[in-house]
């Protein structure tokens, strides 16, 4: 069976504008969450988020590109540029035909929608810019990535709320393994930190107004983030033949649906995705050293996720490490699994486990080793990354040290 | 319509019951209202009385807004209206 290597990684998120600065922040347990700097923030009851700060689009894109690319597309392109540069790939005619892009997003060009609804409804304008549709469409980021490198193979966008990135990366993995492509750019992107994007989440009453404290007994909700991460997934022998530095192996993937509730997660569905990913990778549960948790910091997710992990791993659940990096970079919704994959690569490659920061009080319903507040050095050969979306759609990836 | 009647009407609508069947001592669970139904009821209360209800679904028992029974919710809404806890514009 064809194997899949990760040969490049790129990101921009609240912790950093590239992989090195993001991993440094995770090692330090630095928090990227702070006061939101957006229009009409005074009318929001939730006024914090993990925003990408110090970002100047004109430093990276020309006027024509900016006219066509919403913030979520810009984040995806910048991440993809870093990943492709690290992989050292040149997409010539032949490789371009054997390569594609599968990216996740939930909101797509939400800033574009927000600004233009405001223009027509609030300001009463009757004319909008001609590029609104190509800017806001959920597949815009995927299409721009395919165009920038001439990727002419399987390319599409996945939108499954908080599991979008994991579903996207899982499908990219399967695409290469099944022979449909040799190289895939995959990951996810989100730029939802605008008035409408936060106002909608406020309505659900699951947001924290002060901090994201996953697994802590005093947790009081999730905090939104923004940004992207994109990876180069490459067929193993293709990567080996050209002497590429392999960051990790994507070894297994599984997805499941709870088929139960539109917002409340079910442990059984999460368990099926975790056990499925292990089986797909041909791994025994005791091999798993680290799990990057979905860990949203909501009451419901964290206890359900811990119950699922405890049930799948039995006694080994107390020996593995499980952390939620959302405590630092926030919940990037459709981009979150991609940024979290970086923590898995850091665990496997550098032997550093990113912490769950903001952890203050043990919760008997989350009684696992959540790597509280401080990063830890540990040798790990297998890592999992969980994503459990609203709507009960679950996606888990299994990675092995290269 | 009194505050009491309006709150009962909102709860009854959520529970798909006649207002006459919503008893003071009933809990939301008794009435078959789940967490989503609760969040929707609170939104309806905010809209009906132009108040802001301090409620976070992650810690439903925290804060001053008592949701332990129909009577408690009515008292809490009366308190908010009396305190003129107006919603942000």
CSV table of C-alpha atoms in Angstrom, one decimal:
chain,number,residue,atom,x,y,z
A,1,UNK,CA,0.0,0.0,0.0
A,2,UNK,CA,1.2,3.5,-0.8
A,3,UNK,CA,2.3,5.5,2.2
A,4,UNK,CA,2.0,9.2,2.8
A,5,UNK,CA,4.7,11.6,4.1
A,6,UNK,CA,4.4,15.1,5.3
A,7,UNK,CA,7.2,17.1,3.6
A,8,UNK,CA,6.2,20.7,4.2
A,9,UNK,CA,4.2,22.8,6.7
A,10,UNK,CA,3.1,26.4,6.8
A,11,UNK,CA,0.9,28.5,9.0
A,12,UNK,CA,-0.3,31.9,10.0
A,13,UNK,CA,-2.3,32.2,13.2
A,14,UNK,CA,-2.5,34.2,16.4
A,15,UNK,CA,0.7,32.6,17.8
A,16,UNK,CA,2.9,33.4,14.8
A,17,UNK,CA,3.1,34.2,11.1
A,18,UNK,CA,5.1,31.0,10.3
A,19,UNK,CA,5.7,27.5,11.7
A,20,UNK,CA,8.8,28.3,13.7
A,21,UNK,CA,7.3,31.1,15.6
A,22,UNK,CA,4.1,29.1,16.2
A,23,UNK,CA,5.9,26.2,17.6
A,24,UNK,CA,8.1,28.4,19.8
A,25,UNK,CA,4.9,29.9,21.2
A,26,UNK,CA,3.5,26.5,21.9
A,27,UNK,CA,6.7,25.5,23.6
A,28,UNK,CA,6.5,28.6,25.8
A,29,UNK,CA,2.8,28.1,26.5
A,30,UNK,CA,2.1,31.5,25.2
A,31,UNK,CA,-1.5,32.7,24.8
A,32,UNK,CA,-2.6,34.3,21.5
A,33,UNK,CA,-6.0,35.3,22.9
A,34,UNK,CA,-6.6,38.9,23.6
A,35,UNK,CA,-9.0,41.9,23.2
A,36,UNK,CA,-10.5,41.9,19.7
A,37,UNK,CA,-9.7,44.7,17.4
A,38,UNK,CA,-12.6,44.7,14.9
A,39,UNK,CA,-15.3,47.1,13.9
A,40,UNK,CA,-18.3,47.5,16.2
A,41,UNK,CA,-16.6,45.3,18.9
A,42,UNK,CA,-18.4,47.5,21.5
A,43,UNK,CA,-21.7,45.9,20.4
A,44,UNK,CA,-20.4,42.4,21.1
A,45,UNK,CA,-20.8,40.7,24.5
A,46,UNK,CA,-17.8,38.4,23.6
A,47,UNK,CA,-14.9,40.8,23.0
A,48,UNK,CA,-11.9,38.4,23.0
A,49,UNK,CA,-10.4,36.2,20.3
A,50,UNK,CA,-7.1,34.8,19.0
A,51,UNK,CA,-6.6,37.4,16.2
A,52,UNK,CA,-3.7,37.4,13.7
A,53,UNK,CA,-2.0,40.7,14.7
A,54,UNK,CA,0.5,42.8,12.8
A,55,UNK,CA,-0.7,41.5,9.5
A,56,UNK,CA,-0.3,43.7,6.4
A,57,UNK,CA,-1.9,42.1,3.3
A,58,UNK,CA,-0.1,44.6,1.0
A,59,UNK,CA,3.2,43.1,2.2
A,60,UNK,CA,2.3,39.8,0.6
A,61,UNK,CA,-0.2,40.4,-2.2
A,62,UNK,CA,-0.6,42.9,-5.0
A,63,UNK,CA,-3.7,45.1,-5.6
A,64,UNK,CA,-5.3,42.6,-8.0
A,65,UNK,CA,-4.7,39.7,-5.7
A,66,UNK,CA,-6.2,41.6,-2.7
A,67,UNK,CA,-9.2,42.4,-4.8
A,68,UNK,CA,-9.8,38.7,-5.4
A,69,UNK,CA,-8.7,37.2,-2.1
A,70,UNK,CA,-10.6,37.4,1.2
A,71,UNK,CA,-8.6,37.2,4.4
A,72,UNK,CA,-9.2,33.4,4.7
A,73,UNK,CA,-7.8,32.9,1.2
A,74,UNK,CA,-4.8,35.1,2.0
A,75,UNK,CA,-4.1,33.0,5.1
A,76,UNK,CA,-4.3,29.8,3.1
A,77,UNK,CA,-1.9,31.1,0.3
A,78,UNK,CA,0.7,32.3,2.8
A,79,UNK,CA,0.6,29.0,4.6
A,80,UNK,CA,0.9,27.1,1.4
A,81,UNK,CA,3.8,29.2,0.2
A,82,UNK,CA,5.7,28.3,3.4
A,83,UNK,CA,4.8,24.6,3.1
A,84,UNK,CA,5.8,24.3,-0.6
A,85,UNK,CA,9.1,26.2,0.1
A,86,UNK,CA,9.9,23.8,2.9
A,87,UNK,CA,9.1,20.7,0.7
A,88,UNK,CA,11.3,22.1,-2.0
A,89,UNK,CA,8.9,20.9,-4.7
A,90,UNK,CA,8.7,22.3,-8.2
A,91,UNK,CA,5.3,21.6,-9.8
A,92,UNK,CA,6.3,21.0,-13.4
A,93,UNK,CA,3.7,19.9,-16.0
A,94,UNK,CA,3.8,16.2,-15.1
A,95,UNK,CA,3.8,16.7,-11.3
A,96,UNK,CA,1.1,19.3,-11.5
A,97,UNK,CA,-1.2,16.8,-13.2
A,98,UNK,CA,-0.6,14.4,-10.3
A,99,UNK,CA,-1.2,17.0,-7.6
A,100,UNK,CA,-4.2,18.7,-6.0
A,101,UNK,CA,-5.4,20.7,-3.1
A,102,UNK,CA,-8.1,19.9,-0.5
A,103,UNK,CA,-8.6,22.6,2.2
A,104,UNK,CA,-11.1,23.0,5.0
A,105,UNK,CA,-13.1,26.1,5.9
A,106,UNK,CA,-16.3,26.7,7.7
A,107,UNK,CA,-17.1,30.4,7.1
A,108,UNK,CA,-15.2,30.9,3.8
A,109,UNK,CA,-15.1,34.6,2.9
A,110,UNK,CA,-17.1,35.7,5.9
A,111,UNK,CA,-15.4,39.1,6.2
A,112,UNK,CA,-16.4,39.7,2.6
A,113,UNK,CA,-20.0,38.8,3.3
A,114,UNK,CA,-20.1,40.8,6.5
A,115,UNK,CA,-18.7,44.0,4.8
A,116,UNK,CA,-20.9,43.8,1.8
A,117,UNK,CA,-24.1,42.9,3.7
A,118,UNK,CA,-23.3,46.0,5.8
A,119,UNK,CA,-22.9,48.1,2.7
A,120,UNK,CA,-26.2,47.1,1.2
A,121,UNK,CA,-28.3,46.7,4.3
A,122,UNK,CA,-26.9,49.2,6.8
A,123,UNK,CA,-25.5,51.8,4.5
A,124,UNK,CA,-28.1,51.4,1.8
A,125,UNK,CA,-25.7,51.0,-1.1
A,126,UNK,CA,-27.1,49.5,-4.2
A,127,UNK,CA,-23.9,48.5,-5.9
A,128,UNK,CA,-21.2,46.1,-4.7
A,129,UNK,CA,-17.7,45.3,-6.0
A,130,UNK,CA,-17.8,42.8,-9.0
A,131,UNK,CA,-15.6,40.2,-7.2
A,132,UNK,CA,-17.7,39.6,-4.1
A,133,UNK,CA,-18.8,36.1,-5.2
A,134,UNK,CA,-15.3,34.8,-6.1
A,135,UNK,CA,-14.0,36.3,-2.9
A,136,UNK,CA,-16.6,34.8,-0.5
A,137,UNK,CA,-17.0,31.3,-2.0
A,138,UNK,CA,-15.8,28.6,0.3
A,139,UNK,CA,-13.6,27.0,-2.4
A,140,UNK,CA,-11.8,30.3,-3.2
A,141,UNK,CA,-8.8,29.4,-1.0
A,142,UNK,CA,-8.5,25.9,-2.7
A,143,UNK,CA,-8.8,27.4,-6.1
A,144,UNK,CA,-6.2,30.1,-5.5
A,145,UNK,CA,-3.8,27.5,-4.1
A,146,UNK,CA,-4.3,25.3,-7.2
A,147,UNK,CA,-3.7,28.3,-9.5
A,148,UNK,CA,-0.6,29.5,-7.7
A,149,UNK,CA,1.2,26.2,-8.3
A,150,UNK,CA,-0.6,24.8,-11.2
A,151,UNK,CA,-2.1,21.9,-9.3
A,152,UNK,CA,-4.4,20.3,-11.9
A,153,UNK,CA,-5.5,17.1,-10.1
A,154,UNK,CA,-8.2,16.5,-7.5
A,155,UNK,CA,-9.0,19.7,-5.7
A,156,UNK,CA,-12.0,20.7,-3.6
A,157,UNK,CA,-13.1,22.3,-0.3
A,158,UNK,CA,-14.5,20.5,2.7
A,159,UNK,CA,-16.8,22.2,5.1
A,160,UNK,CA,-17.7,20.3,8.2
A,161,UNK,CA,-17.6,23.1,10.8
A,162,UNK,CA,-14.9,22.4,13.4
A,163,UNK,CA,-13.8,19.2,11.7
A,164,UNK,CA,-13.3,20.7,8.2
A,165,UNK,CA,-9.5,20.6,8.3
A,166,UNK,CA,-9.3,17.1,9.6
A,167,UNK,CA,-11.7,15.9,7.0
A,168,UNK,CA,-9.8,17.7,4.3
A,169,UNK,CA,-6.4,16.3,5.4
A,170,UNK,CA,-7.9,12.8,5.8
A,171,UNK,CA,-9.3,12.9,2.3
A,172,UNK,CA,-5.9,14.2,0.9
A,173,UNK,CA,-4.2,11.3,2.7
A,174,UNK,CA,-6.7,8.8,1.2
A,175,UNK,CA,-6.3,10.4,-2.2
A,176,UNK,CA,-2.6,9.8,-2.3
A,177,UNK,CA,-2.8,6.3,-0.7
A,178,UNK,CA,-5.4,5.2,-3.2
A,179,UNK,CA,-3.3,6.5,-6.1
A,180,UNK,CA,-5.4,9.5,-7.2
A,181,UNK,CA,-2.5,11.9,-6.7
A,182,UNK,CA,1.1,11.9,-5.7
A,183,UNK,CA,1.2,15.3,-3.9
A,184,UNK,CA,-1.6,17.1,-2.1
A,185,UNK,CA,-1.6,20.6,-0.5
A,186,UNK,CA,-4.0,20.2,2.4
A,187,UNK,CA,-5.1,21.8,5.7
A,188,UNK,CA,-7.6,24.6,6.4
A,189,UNK,CA,-8.2,28.2,6.8
A,190,UNK,CA,-10.6,30.5,8.7
A,191,UNK,CA,-11.2,34.2,9.1
A,192,UNK,CA,-14.4,34.5,11.1
A,193,UNK,CA,-13.4,37.3,13.5
A,194,UNK,CA,-15.7,39.9,12.2
A,195,UNK,CA,-18.9,41.4,13.8
A,196,UNK,CA,-21.3,38.9,12.2
A,197,UNK,CA,-19.0,36.0,12.7
A,198,UNK,CA,-18.8,36.5,16.4
A,199,UNK,CA,-22.3,37.7,16.9
A,200,UNK,CA,-23.6,34.4,15.5
A,201,UNK,CA,-21.5,32.4,18.0
A,202,UNK,CA,-22.5,34.6,20.9
A,203,UNK,CA,-26.1,33.6,20.3
A,204,UNK,CA,-25.4,30.0,21.1
A,205,UNK,CA,-24.2,30.9,24.6
A,206,UNK,CA,-21.1,28.6,24.5
A,207,UNK,CA,-18.4,31.3,24.3
A,208,UNK,CA,-16.2,32.4,27.1
A,209,UNK,CA,-15.8,36.1,27.8
A,210,UNK,CA,-12.5,35.7,29.5
A,211,UNK,CA,-10.3,32.7,28.5
A,212,UNK,CA,-10.2,29.3,27.0
A,213,UNK,CA,-9.5,26.8,29.7
A,214,UNK,CA,-9.9,23.3,28.3
A,215,UNK,CA,-10.4,20.4,30.8
A,216,UNK,CA,-10.2,22.8,33.7
A,217,UNK,CA,-13.2,22.5,36.1
A,218,UNK,CA,-13.8,26.2,35.9
A,219,UNK,CA,-13.8,26.3,32.0
A,220,UNK,CA,-16.6,28.4,30.7
A,221,UNK,CA,-16.6,28.1,26.9
A,222,UNK,CA,-14.7,28.4,23.7
A,223,UNK,CA,-12.8,31.3,22.2
A,224,UNK,CA,-12.6,31.9,18.5
A,225,UNK,CA,-9.4,32.2,16.6
A,226,UNK,CA,-8.4,32.8,13.0
A,227,UNK,CA,-5.6,31.7,10.6
A,228,UNK,CA,-4.6,28.7,8.5
A,229,UNK,CA,-2.1,25.9,8.2
A,230,UNK,CA,-1.3,24.0,5.0
A,231,UNK,CA,0.8,20.9,4.6
A,232,UNK,CA,2.4,19.1,1.7
A,233,UNK,CA,1.3,15.5,1.8
A,234,UNK,CA,3.5,13.4,-0.6
A,235,UNK,CA,3.6,9.8,-1.6
A,236,UNK,CA,6.3,8.2,0.5
A,237,UNK,CA,8.5,6.8,-2.3
A,238,UNK,CA,8.2,10.0,-4.2
A,239,UNK,CA,9.5,11.9,-1.2
A,240,UNK,CA,12.2,9.4,-0.5
A,241,UNK,CA,13.4,9.3,-4.1
A,242,UNK,CA,14.1,13.0,-4.1
A,243,UNK,CA,15.7,13.0,-0.6
A,244,UNK,CA,13.0,15.1,1.0
A,245,UNK,CA,13.0,15.7,4.7
A,246,UNK,CA,10.0,13.8,6.0
A,247,UNK,CA,8.4,15.6,8.9
A,248,UNK,CA,6.1,12.7,9.9
A,249,UNK,CA,4.0,10.0,8.3
A,250,UNK,CA,0.3,10.2,8.0
A,251,UNK,CA,-0.6,6.6,8.9
A,252,UNK,CA,-4.3,6.4,9.4
A,253,UNK,CA,-7.6,8.3,9.2
A,254,UNK,CA,-11.2,7.6,10.2
A,255,UNK,CA,-14.4,9.6,10.3
A,256,UNK,CA,-17.8,8.9,11.9
A,257,UNK,CA,-21.1,10.6,12.4
A,258,UNK,CA,-22.9,10.7,15.7
A,259,UNK,CA,-26.3,10.9,14.0
A,260,UNK,CA,-27.7,12.1,17.3
A,261,UNK,CA,-27.8,15.8,18.0
A,262,UNK,CA,-27.0,19.0,16.1
A,263,UNK,CA,-24.8,20.5,18.8
A,264,UNK,CA,-24.3,18.0,21.7
A,265,UNK,CA,-21.3,15.6,21.1
A,266,UNK,CA,-21.6,11.9,21.7
A,267,UNK,CA,-18.8,9.8,23.1
A,268,UNK,CA,-19.7,6.8,21.0
A,269,UNK,CA,-19.2,8.7,17.7
A,270,UNK,CA,-15.8,10.1,18.9
A,271,UNK,CA,-14.8,6.6,20.0
A,272,UNK,CA,-15.6,5.1,16.6
A,273,UNK,CA,-13.4,7.7,14.9
A,274,UNK,CA,-10.5,7.2,17.2
A,275,UNK,CA,-10.6,3.4,17.0
A,276,UNK,CA,-11.1,3.6,13.3
A,277,UNK,CA,-8.0,5.8,12.8
A,278,UNK,CA,-5.9,3.3,14.8
A,279,UNK,CA,-7.2,0.4,12.9
A,280,UNK,CA,-6.7,2.2,9.6
A,281,UNK,CA,-3.1,2.8,10.6
A,282,UNK,CA,-2.6,-0.7,11.9
A,283,UNK,CA,-1.6,0.7,15.3
A,284,UNK,CA,-2.2,-0.8,18.7
A,285,UNK,CA,-3.7,1.7,21.3
A,286,UNK,CA,-0.7,1.4,23.6
A,287,UNK,CA,1.6,2.9,20.8
A,288,UNK,CA,-0.2,6.2,21.1
A,289,UNK,CA,1.9,8.7,23.2
A,290,UNK,CA,0.1,12.0,22.4
A,291,UNK,CA,-3.3,13.1,21.4
A,292,UNK,CA,-4.0,16.6,20.3
A,293,UNK,CA,-7.5,17.0,21.7
A,294,UNK,CA,-10.5,18.7,20.2
A,295,UNK,CA,-10.6,20.3,23.6
A,296,UNK,CA,-12.8,23.3,22.9
A,297,UNK,CA,-13.1,24.4,26.6
A,298,UNK,CA,-16.9,23.9,26.5
A,299,UNK,CA,-18.4,21.9,29.4
A,300,UNK,CA,-19.9,19.3,26.9
A,301,UNK,CA,-17.0,18.7,24.6
A,302,UNK,CA,-14.2,18.2,27.1
A,303,UNK,CA,-16.0,15.7,29.3
A,304,UNK,CA,-17.3,13.8,26.3
A,305,UNK,CA,-13.9,13.7,24.7
A,306,UNK,CA,-12.2,12.5,27.9
A,307,UNK,CA,-14.8,9.8,28.3
A,308,UNK,CA,-14.2,8.6,24.7
A,309,UNK,CA,-10.4,8.5,25.2
A,310,UNK,CA,-10.7,6.7,28.5
A,311,UNK,CA,-13.0,4.1,27.0
A,312,UNK,CA,-10.9,3.5,23.8
A,313,UNK,CA,-7.5,3.3,25.7
A,314,UNK,CA,-8.5,1.8,29.0
A,315,UNK,CA,-5.6,1.8,31.4
A,316,UNK,CA,-3.3,3.3,28.7
A,317,UNK,CA,-5.5,6.5,28.8
A,318,UNK,CA,-3.7,7.3,32.0
A,319,UNK,CA,-0.2,6.9,30.4
A,320,UNK,CA,-0.7,9.0,27.2
A,321,UNK,CA,-0.7,12.8,27.1
A,322,UNK,CA,-3.7,14.7,25.8
A,323,UNK,CA,-3.5,18.5,25.3
A,324,UNK,CA,-5.6,21.2,23.8
A,325,UNK,CA,-3.7,23.9,22.0
A,326,UNK,CA,-6.9,25.8,21.5
A,327,UNK,CA,-6.1,27.4,24.8
A,328,UNK,CA,-3.3,29.3,23.0
A,329,UNK,CA,-4.4,29.7,19.3
A,330,UNK,CA,-8.2,29.7,20.0
A,331,UNK,CA,-10.7,27.7,18.0
A,332,UNK,CA,-10.0,28.3,14.3
A,333,UNK,CA,-13.3,26.4,13.5
A,334,UNK,CA,-12.7,25.1,9.9
A,335,UNK,CA,-8.9,25.8,10.2
A,336,UNK,CA,-8.3,24.4,13.6
A,337,UNK,CA,-7.3,20.8,12.9
A,338,UNK,CA,-4.6,22.1,10.5
A,339,UNK,CA,-2.9,24.3,13.1
A,340,UNK,CA,-3.3,21.5,15.7
A,341,UNK,CA,-1.5,19.1,13.4
A,342,UNK,CA,1.6,21.3,13.9
A,343,UNK,CA,1.5,20.3,17.6
A,344,UNK,CA,1.5,16.6,16.6
A,345,UNK,CA,4.5,17.1,14.3
A,346,UNK,CA,6.3,18.9,17.1
A,347,UNK,CA,5.6,16.0,19.5
A,348,UNK,CA,6.9,13.4,17.0
A,349,UNK,CA,9.8,15.3,15.5
A,350,UNK,CA,11.1,17.5,18.4
A,351,UNK,CA,9.9,15.5,21.4
A,352,UNK,CA,8.0,18.5,22.8
A,353,UNK,CA,4.4,18.2,23.9
A,354,UNK,CA,2.5,21.4,23.7
A,355,UNK,CA,0.6,22.2,26.9
A,356,UNK,CA,-3.0,23.0,27.7
A,357,UNK,CA,-2.6,26.5,29.1
A,358,UNK,CA,-5.1,28.2,31.3
A,359,UNK,CA,-5.6,25.1,33.3
A,360,UNK,CA,-6.6,26.0,36.9
A,361,UNK,CA,-8.7,23.3,38.6
A,362,UNK,CA,-8.8,19.6,38.0
A,363,UNK,CA,-12.2,18.3,36.8
A,364,UNK,CA,-13.0,14.7,37.8
A,365,UNK,CA,-14.7,14.2,34.5
A,366,UNK,CA,-11.5,15.1,32.7
A,367,UNK,CA,-9.0,13.2,34.8
A,368,UNK,CA,-6.4,12.6,32.1
A,369,UNK,CA,-2.8,13.9,31.7
A,370,UNK,CA,-3.7,17.2,29.9
A,371,UNK,CA,-0.1,18.5,30.1
A,372,UNK,CA,-1.3,21.5,32.2
A,373,UNK,CA,0.3,24.9,31.5
A,374,UNK,CA,3.8,23.9,30.7
A,375,UNK,CA,5.2,22.1,27.7
A,376,UNK,CA,6.9,18.7,28.3
A,377,UNK,CA,9.8,16.8,26.7
A,378,UNK,CA,8.8,13.3,25.8
A,379,UNK,CA,9.6,10.8,23.1
A,380,UNK,CA,6.5,9.9,21.2
A,381,UNK,CA,6.3,7.6,18.2
A,382,UNK,CA,2.6,7.9,17.5
A,383,UNK,CA,0.2,10.9,17.8
A,384,UNK,CA,-3.5,11.3,17.1
A,385,UNK,CA,-5.4,14.5,16.4
A,386,UNK,CA,-9.1,14.7,17.1
A,387,UNK,CA,-11.8,16.9,15.6
A,388,UNK,CA,-15.4,16.6,16.6
A,389,UNK,CA,-17.7,19.0,14.8
A,390,UNK,CA,-21.1,20.5,15.6
A,391,UNK,CA,-23.5,18.3,13.8
A,392,UNK,CA,-21.8,15.2,15.2
A,393,UNK,CA,-19.2,14.8,12.4
A,394,UNK,CA,-15.9,13.4,13.7
A,395,UNK,CA,-12.5,13.0,12.0
A,396,UNK,CA,-9.3,11.6,13.6
A,397,UNK,CA,-5.9,11.4,12.0
A,398,UNK,CA,-3.1,9.1,13.2
A,399,UNK,CA,0.5,10.1,12.6
A,400,UNK,CA,3.7,8.2,13.0
A,401,UNK,CA,7.3,9.5,13.6
A,402,UNK,CA,9.2,9.4,10.4
B,1,UNK,CA,-50.1,40.5,29.8
B,2,UNK,CA,-48.1,40.1,33.0
B,3,UNK,CA,-44.5,39.1,33.1
B,4,UNK,CA,-45.6,35.8,34.5
B,5,UNK,CA,-48.0,35.1,31.8
B,6,UNK,CA,-45.6,36.1,29.1
B,7,UNK,CA,-42.8,33.9,30.5
B,8,UNK,CA,-45.2,30.9,30.8
B,9,UNK,CA,-46.3,31.5,27.3
B,10,UNK,CA,-42.7,31.4,26.0
B,11,UNK,CA,-41.9,28.2,28.0
B,12,UNK,CA,-45.1,26.6,26.9
B,13,UNK,CA,-44.4,27.3,23.3
B,14,UNK,CA,-40.9,25.8,23.6
B,15,UNK,CA,-42.3,22.7,25.4
B,16,UNK,CA,-45.2,22.4,23.0
B,17,UNK,CA,-47.7,22.4,25.8
B,18,UNK,CA,-50.7,24.5,26.7
B,19,UNK,CA,-49.8,27.4,29.1
B,20,UNK,CA,-52.3,25.8,31.6
B,21,UNK,CA,-50.1,22.7,31.8
B,22,UNK,CA,-46.9,24.7,32.7
B,23,UNK,CA,-46.8,24.4,36.5
B,24,UNK,CA,-44.8,26.7,38.7
B,25,UNK,CA,-42.8,24.0,40.4
B,26,UNK,CA,-41.9,22.2,37.1
B,27,UNK,CA,-38.2,22.1,36.0
B,28,UNK,CA,-37.3,22.6,32.4
B,29,UNK,CA,-36.3,18.9,32.3
B,30,UNK,CA,-39.8,18.0,33.5
B,31,UNK,CA,-41.2,19.9,30.6
B,32,UNK,CA,-38.9,18.2,28.1
B,33,UNK,CA,-36.8,21.3,27.4
B,34,UNK,CA,-33.2,20.4,26.6
B,35,UNK,CA,-30.1,22.7,26.4
B,36,UNK,CA,-30.9,24.0,23.0
B,37,UNK,CA,-34.5,24.6,24.0
B,38,UNK,CA,-33.2,26.5,27.1
B,39,UNK,CA,-31.0,28.7,25.0
B,40,UNK,CA,-33.9,29.4,22.6
B,41,UNK,CA,-36.2,30.3,25.5
B,42,UNK,CA,-33.7,32.7,27.0
B,43,UNK,CA,-33.4,34.4,23.6
B,44,UNK,CA,-37.2,34.7,23.5
B,45,UNK,CA,-37.2,36.2,27.0
B,46,UNK,CA,-34.6,38.7,26.0
B,47,UNK,CA,-36.5,39.7,23.0
B,48,UNK,CA,-39.9,39.9,24.8
B,49,UNK,CA,-38.7,42.0,27.7
B,50,UNK,CA,-35.7,43.9,26.1
B,51,UNK,CA,-33.4,42.6,28.7
B,52,UNK,CA,-30.0,40.9,28.7
B,53,UNK,CA,-30.0,37.5,30.5
B,54,UNK,CA,-26.6,36.6,32.0
B,55,UNK,CA,-26.5,32.9,30.8
B,56,UNK,CA,-23.6,30.8,29.7
B,57,UNK,CA,-24.5,27.2,28.6
B,58,UNK,CA,-21.2,26.0,29.9
B,59,UNK,CA,-22.2,26.9,33.5
B,60,UNK,CA,-26.0,27.0,33.5
B,61,UNK,CA,-26.1,27.2,37.3
B,62,UNK,CA,-23.6,30.0,37.6
B,63,UNK,CA,-24.7,33.7,37.7
B,64,UNK,CA,-27.8,35.2,39.2
B,65,UNK,CA,-30.3,33.9,36.7
B,66,UNK,CA,-32.0,31.0,38.4
B,67,UNK,CA,-33.4,28.4,36.0
B,68,UNK,CA,-34.2,25.7,38.5
B,69,UNK,CA,-38.0,25.9,38.0
B,70,UNK,CA,-40.6,27.8,36.1
B,71,UNK,CA,-41.3,29.9,39.2
B,72,UNK,CA,-37.6,30.7,39.6
B,73,UNK,CA,-37.4,31.8,36.0
B,74,UNK,CA,-40.4,34.1,36.4
B,75,UNK,CA,-38.8,35.7,39.5
B,76,UNK,CA,-35.5,36.1,37.7
B,77,UNK,CA,-37.2,37.8,34.8
B,78,UNK,CA,-39.2,40.1,37.1
B,79,UNK,CA,-35.9,41.0,38.8
B,80,UNK,CA,-34.2,41.8,35.5
B,81,UNK,CA,-37.2,43.9,34.3
B,82,UNK,CA,-37.3,45.8,37.6
B,83,UNK,CA,-33.6,46.3,37.5
B,84,UNK,CA,-34.1,47.6,34.0
B,85,UNK,CA,-31.3,45.3,32.7
B,86,UNK,CA,-31.6,46.6,29.3
B,87,UNK,CA,-30.0,44.7,26.4
B,88,UNK,CA,-27.1,46.4,24.6
B,89,UNK,CA,-28.5,48.4,21.7
